[in-house]
PDB file of C-alpha atoms in Angstrom:
ATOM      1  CA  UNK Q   2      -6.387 -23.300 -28.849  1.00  0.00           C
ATOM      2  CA  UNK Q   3      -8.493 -20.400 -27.006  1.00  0.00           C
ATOM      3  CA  UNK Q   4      -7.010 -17.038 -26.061  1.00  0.00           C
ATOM      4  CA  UNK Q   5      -6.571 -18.723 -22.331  1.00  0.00           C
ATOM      5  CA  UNK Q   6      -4.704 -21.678 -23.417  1.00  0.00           C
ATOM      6  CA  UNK Q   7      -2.702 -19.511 -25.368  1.00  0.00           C
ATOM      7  CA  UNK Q   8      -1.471 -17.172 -22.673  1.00  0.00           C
ATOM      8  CA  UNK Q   9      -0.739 -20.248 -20.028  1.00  0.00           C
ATOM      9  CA  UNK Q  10       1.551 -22.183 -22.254  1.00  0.00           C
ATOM     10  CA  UNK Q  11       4.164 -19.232 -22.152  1.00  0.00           C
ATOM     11  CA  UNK Q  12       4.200 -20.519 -18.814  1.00  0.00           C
ATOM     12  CA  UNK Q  13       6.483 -23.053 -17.464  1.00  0.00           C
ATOM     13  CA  UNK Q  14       4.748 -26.034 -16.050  1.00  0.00           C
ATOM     14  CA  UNK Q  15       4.802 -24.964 -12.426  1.00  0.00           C
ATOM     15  CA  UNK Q  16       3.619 -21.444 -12.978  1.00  0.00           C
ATOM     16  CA  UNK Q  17       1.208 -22.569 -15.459  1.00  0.00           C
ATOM     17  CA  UNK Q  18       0.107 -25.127 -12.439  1.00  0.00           C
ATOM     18  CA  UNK Q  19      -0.064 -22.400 -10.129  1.00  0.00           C
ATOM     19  CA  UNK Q  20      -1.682 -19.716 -12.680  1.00  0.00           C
ATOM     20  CA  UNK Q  21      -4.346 -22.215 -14.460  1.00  0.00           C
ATOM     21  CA  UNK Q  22      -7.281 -21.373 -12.165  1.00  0.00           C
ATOM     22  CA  UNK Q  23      -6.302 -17.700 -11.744  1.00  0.00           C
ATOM     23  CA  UNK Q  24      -7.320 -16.787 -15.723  1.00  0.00           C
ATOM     24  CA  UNK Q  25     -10.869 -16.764 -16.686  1.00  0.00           C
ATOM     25  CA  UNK Q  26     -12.050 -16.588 -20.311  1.00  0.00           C
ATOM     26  CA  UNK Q  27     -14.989 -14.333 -21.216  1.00  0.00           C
ATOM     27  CA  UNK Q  28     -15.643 -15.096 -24.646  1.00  0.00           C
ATOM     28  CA  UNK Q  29     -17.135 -18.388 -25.946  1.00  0.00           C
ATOM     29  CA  UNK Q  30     -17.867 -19.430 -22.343  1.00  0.00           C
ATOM     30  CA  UNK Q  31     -19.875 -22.674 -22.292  1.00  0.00           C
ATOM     31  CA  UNK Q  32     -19.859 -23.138 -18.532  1.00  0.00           C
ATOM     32  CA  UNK Q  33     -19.691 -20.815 -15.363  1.00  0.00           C
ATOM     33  CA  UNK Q  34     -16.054 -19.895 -14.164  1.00  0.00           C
ATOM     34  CA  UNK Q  35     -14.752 -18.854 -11.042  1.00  0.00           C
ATOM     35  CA  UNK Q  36     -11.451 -16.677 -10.432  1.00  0.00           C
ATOM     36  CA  UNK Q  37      -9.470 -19.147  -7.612  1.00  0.00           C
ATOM     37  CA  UNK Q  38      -7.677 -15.801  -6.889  1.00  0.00           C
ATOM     38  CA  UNK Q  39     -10.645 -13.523  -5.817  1.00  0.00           C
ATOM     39  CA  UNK Q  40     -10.348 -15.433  -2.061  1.00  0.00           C
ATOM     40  CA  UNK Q  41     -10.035 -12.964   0.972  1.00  0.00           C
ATOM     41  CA  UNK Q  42      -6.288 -11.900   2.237  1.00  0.00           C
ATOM     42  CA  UNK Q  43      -5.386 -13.932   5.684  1.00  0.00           C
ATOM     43  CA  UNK Q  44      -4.853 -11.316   8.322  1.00  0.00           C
ATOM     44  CA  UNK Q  45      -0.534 -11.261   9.180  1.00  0.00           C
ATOM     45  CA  UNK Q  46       0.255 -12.774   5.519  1.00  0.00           C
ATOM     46  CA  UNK Q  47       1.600 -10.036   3.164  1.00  0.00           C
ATOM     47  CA  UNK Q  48      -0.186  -9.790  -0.140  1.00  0.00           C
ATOM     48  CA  UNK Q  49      -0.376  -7.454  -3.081  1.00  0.00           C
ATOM     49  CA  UNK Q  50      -3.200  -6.129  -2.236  1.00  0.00           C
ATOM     50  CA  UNK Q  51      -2.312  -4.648   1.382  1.00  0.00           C
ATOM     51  CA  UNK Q  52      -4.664  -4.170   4.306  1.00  0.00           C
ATOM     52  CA  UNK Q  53      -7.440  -1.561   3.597  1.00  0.00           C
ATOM     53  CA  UNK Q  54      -5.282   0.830   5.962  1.00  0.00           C
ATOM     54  CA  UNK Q  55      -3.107   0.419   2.538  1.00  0.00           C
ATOM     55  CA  UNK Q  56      -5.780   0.923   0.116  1.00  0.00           C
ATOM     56  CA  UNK Q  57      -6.991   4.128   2.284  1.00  0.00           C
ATOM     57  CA  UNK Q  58      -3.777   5.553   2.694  1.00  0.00           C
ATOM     58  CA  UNK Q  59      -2.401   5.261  -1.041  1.00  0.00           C
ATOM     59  CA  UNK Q  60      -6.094   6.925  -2.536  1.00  0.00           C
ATOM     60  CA  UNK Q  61      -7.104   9.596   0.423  1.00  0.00           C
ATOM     61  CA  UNK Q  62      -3.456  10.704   1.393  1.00  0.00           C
ATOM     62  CA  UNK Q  63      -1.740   9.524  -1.672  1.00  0.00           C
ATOM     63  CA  UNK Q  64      -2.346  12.614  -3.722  1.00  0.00           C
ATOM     64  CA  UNK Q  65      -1.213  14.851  -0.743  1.00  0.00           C
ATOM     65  CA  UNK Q  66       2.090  16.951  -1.243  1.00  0.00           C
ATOM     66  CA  UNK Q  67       2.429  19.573   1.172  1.00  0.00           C
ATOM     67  CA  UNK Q  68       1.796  17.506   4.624  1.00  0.00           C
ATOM     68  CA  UNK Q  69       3.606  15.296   6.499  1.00  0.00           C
ATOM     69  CA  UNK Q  70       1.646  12.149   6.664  1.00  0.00           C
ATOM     70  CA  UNK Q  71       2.620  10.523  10.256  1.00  0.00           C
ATOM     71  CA  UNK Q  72       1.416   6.678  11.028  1.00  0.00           C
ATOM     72  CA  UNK Q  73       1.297   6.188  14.532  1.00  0.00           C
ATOM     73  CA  UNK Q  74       1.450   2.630  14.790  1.00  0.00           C
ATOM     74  CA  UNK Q  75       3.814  -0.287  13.874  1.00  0.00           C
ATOM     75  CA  UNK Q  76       6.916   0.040  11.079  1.00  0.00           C
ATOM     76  CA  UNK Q  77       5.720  -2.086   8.932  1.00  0.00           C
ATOM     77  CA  UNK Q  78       2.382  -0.275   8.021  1.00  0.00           C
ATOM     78  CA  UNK Q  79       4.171   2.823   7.656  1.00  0.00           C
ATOM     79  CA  UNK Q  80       6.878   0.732   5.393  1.00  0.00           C
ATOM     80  CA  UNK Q  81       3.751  -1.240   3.360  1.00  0.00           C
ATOM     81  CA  UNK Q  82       2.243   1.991   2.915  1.00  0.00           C
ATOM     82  CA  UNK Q  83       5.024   3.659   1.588  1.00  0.00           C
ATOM     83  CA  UNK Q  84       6.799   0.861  -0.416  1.00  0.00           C
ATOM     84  CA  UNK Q  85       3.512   0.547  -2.041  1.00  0.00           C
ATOM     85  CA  UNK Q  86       2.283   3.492  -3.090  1.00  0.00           C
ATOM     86  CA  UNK Q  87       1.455   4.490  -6.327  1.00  0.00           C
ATOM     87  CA  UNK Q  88       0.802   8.495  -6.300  1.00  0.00           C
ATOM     88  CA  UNK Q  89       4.371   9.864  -6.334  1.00  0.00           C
ATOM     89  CA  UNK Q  90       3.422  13.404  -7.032  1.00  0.00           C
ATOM     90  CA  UNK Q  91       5.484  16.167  -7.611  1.00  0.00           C
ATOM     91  CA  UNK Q  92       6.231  19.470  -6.059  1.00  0.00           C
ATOM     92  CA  UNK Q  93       4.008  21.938  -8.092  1.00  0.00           C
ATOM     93  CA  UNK Q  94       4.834  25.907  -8.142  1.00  0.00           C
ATOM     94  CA  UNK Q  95       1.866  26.496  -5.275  1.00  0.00           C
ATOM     95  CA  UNK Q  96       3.662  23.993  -3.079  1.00  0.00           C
ATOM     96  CA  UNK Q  97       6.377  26.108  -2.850  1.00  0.00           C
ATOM     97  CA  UNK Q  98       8.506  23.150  -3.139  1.00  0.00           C
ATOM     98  CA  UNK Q  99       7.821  21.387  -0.462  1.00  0.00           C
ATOM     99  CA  UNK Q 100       7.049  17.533  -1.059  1.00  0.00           C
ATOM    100  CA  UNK Q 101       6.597  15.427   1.712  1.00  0.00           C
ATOM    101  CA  UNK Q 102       5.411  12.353  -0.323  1.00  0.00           C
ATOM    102  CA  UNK Q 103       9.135  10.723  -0.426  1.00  0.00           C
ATOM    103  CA  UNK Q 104       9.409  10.730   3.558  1.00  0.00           C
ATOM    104  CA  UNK Q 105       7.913   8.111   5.384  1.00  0.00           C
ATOM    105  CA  UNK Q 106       7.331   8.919   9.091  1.00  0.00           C
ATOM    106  CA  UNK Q 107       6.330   6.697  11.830  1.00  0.00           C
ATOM    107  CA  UNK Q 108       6.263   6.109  15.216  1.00  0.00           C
ATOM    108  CA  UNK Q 109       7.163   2.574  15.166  1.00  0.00           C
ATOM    109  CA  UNK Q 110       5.216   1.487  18.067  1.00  0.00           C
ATOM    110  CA  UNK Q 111       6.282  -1.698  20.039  1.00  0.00           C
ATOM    111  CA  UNK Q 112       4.291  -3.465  21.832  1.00  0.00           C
ATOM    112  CA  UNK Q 113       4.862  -1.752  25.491  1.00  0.00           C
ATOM    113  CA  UNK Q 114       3.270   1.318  22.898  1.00  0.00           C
ATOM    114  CA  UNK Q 115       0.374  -0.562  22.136  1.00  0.00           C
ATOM    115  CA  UNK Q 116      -0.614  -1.386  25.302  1.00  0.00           C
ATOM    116  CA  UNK Q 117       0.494   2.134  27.049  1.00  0.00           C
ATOM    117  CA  UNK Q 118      -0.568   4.234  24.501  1.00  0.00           C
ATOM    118  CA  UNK Q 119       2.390   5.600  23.045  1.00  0.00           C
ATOM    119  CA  UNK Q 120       1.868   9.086  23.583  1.00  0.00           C
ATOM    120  CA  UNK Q 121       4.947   9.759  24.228  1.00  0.00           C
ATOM    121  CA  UNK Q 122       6.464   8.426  21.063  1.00  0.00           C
ATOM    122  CA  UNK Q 123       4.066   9.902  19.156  1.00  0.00           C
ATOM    123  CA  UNK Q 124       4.863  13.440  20.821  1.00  0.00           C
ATOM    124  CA  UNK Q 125       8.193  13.359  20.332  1.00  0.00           C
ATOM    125  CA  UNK Q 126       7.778  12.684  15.968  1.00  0.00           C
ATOM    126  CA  UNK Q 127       5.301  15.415  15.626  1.00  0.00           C
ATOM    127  CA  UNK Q 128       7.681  17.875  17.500  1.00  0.00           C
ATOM    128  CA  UNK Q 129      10.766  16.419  15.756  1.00  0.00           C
ATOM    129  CA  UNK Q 130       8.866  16.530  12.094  1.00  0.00           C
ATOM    130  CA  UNK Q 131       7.751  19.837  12.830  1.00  0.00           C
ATOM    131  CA  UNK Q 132      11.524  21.540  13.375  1.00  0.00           C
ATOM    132  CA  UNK Q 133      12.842  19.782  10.160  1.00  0.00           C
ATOM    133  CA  UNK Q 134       9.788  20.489   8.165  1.00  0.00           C
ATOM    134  CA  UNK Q 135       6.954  23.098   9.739  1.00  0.00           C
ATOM    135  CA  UNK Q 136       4.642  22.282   6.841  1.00  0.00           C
ATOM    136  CA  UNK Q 137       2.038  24.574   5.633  1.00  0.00           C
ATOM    137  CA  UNK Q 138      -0.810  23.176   3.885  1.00  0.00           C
ATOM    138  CA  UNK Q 139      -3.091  25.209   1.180  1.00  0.00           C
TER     139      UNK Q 139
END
């Protein structure tokens, strides 16, 4: 039994149905294989991979302590984003203890925002954030 088979028949029957074509072996390979997972996200379905406003958002401004990140746009993203992310630093001694990495802040646009512009909403979070927080960053 290869290493593949192996793994898979922990599996019950449907997840080894649904998992079969998802595992590749490396080793010992006598013909070509392709991963039936590496296919493209469809836009509106939620993955685990997230949207690349996701992956930009967890890797640039993931590492970010001292600043209030604000998402001007709908709930979700800023929930995805958040829910998701994987750099849950710390407050350091030069940070002076502020952390703003647990908050997540949007502006939850609806759809009248979206096609208005949302200025407004977006105003009144920056001034709100900045009496609760005034962040400084180094």
């Amino acid at each position: 039994m290869s290493v593949r088979e192996d793994l898979l028949a922990k599996y019950s029957s449907k997840v080894y149905k649904n998992r079969e074509k998802h595992l590749v072996q490396l080793e010992d390979v006598t013909n070509p294989q392709e991963i039936a997972a590496n296919k493209r996200a469809i836009p509106g379905v939620m993955t685990a991979r997230g949207c690349c406003y996701a992956g930009c958002k967890g890797v640039v401004l993931g590492p970010l302590k001292d600043v209030c990140i604000i998402v001007h746009g709908a709930i979700g993203c800023s929930f995805y984003t958040w829910n998701t992310r994987r750099n849950k630093s710390k407050a350091d001694e030069n940070s002076k203890g502020q952390n703003f990495v647990p908050y997540c802040f949007s502006t939850d646009m609806q759809e009248s925002d979206i096609i208005f512009g949302g200025e407004k909403s977006s105003k009144r979070l920056l001034m709100k954030r900045w009496n609760c927080f005034i962040p400084t960053v180094s």
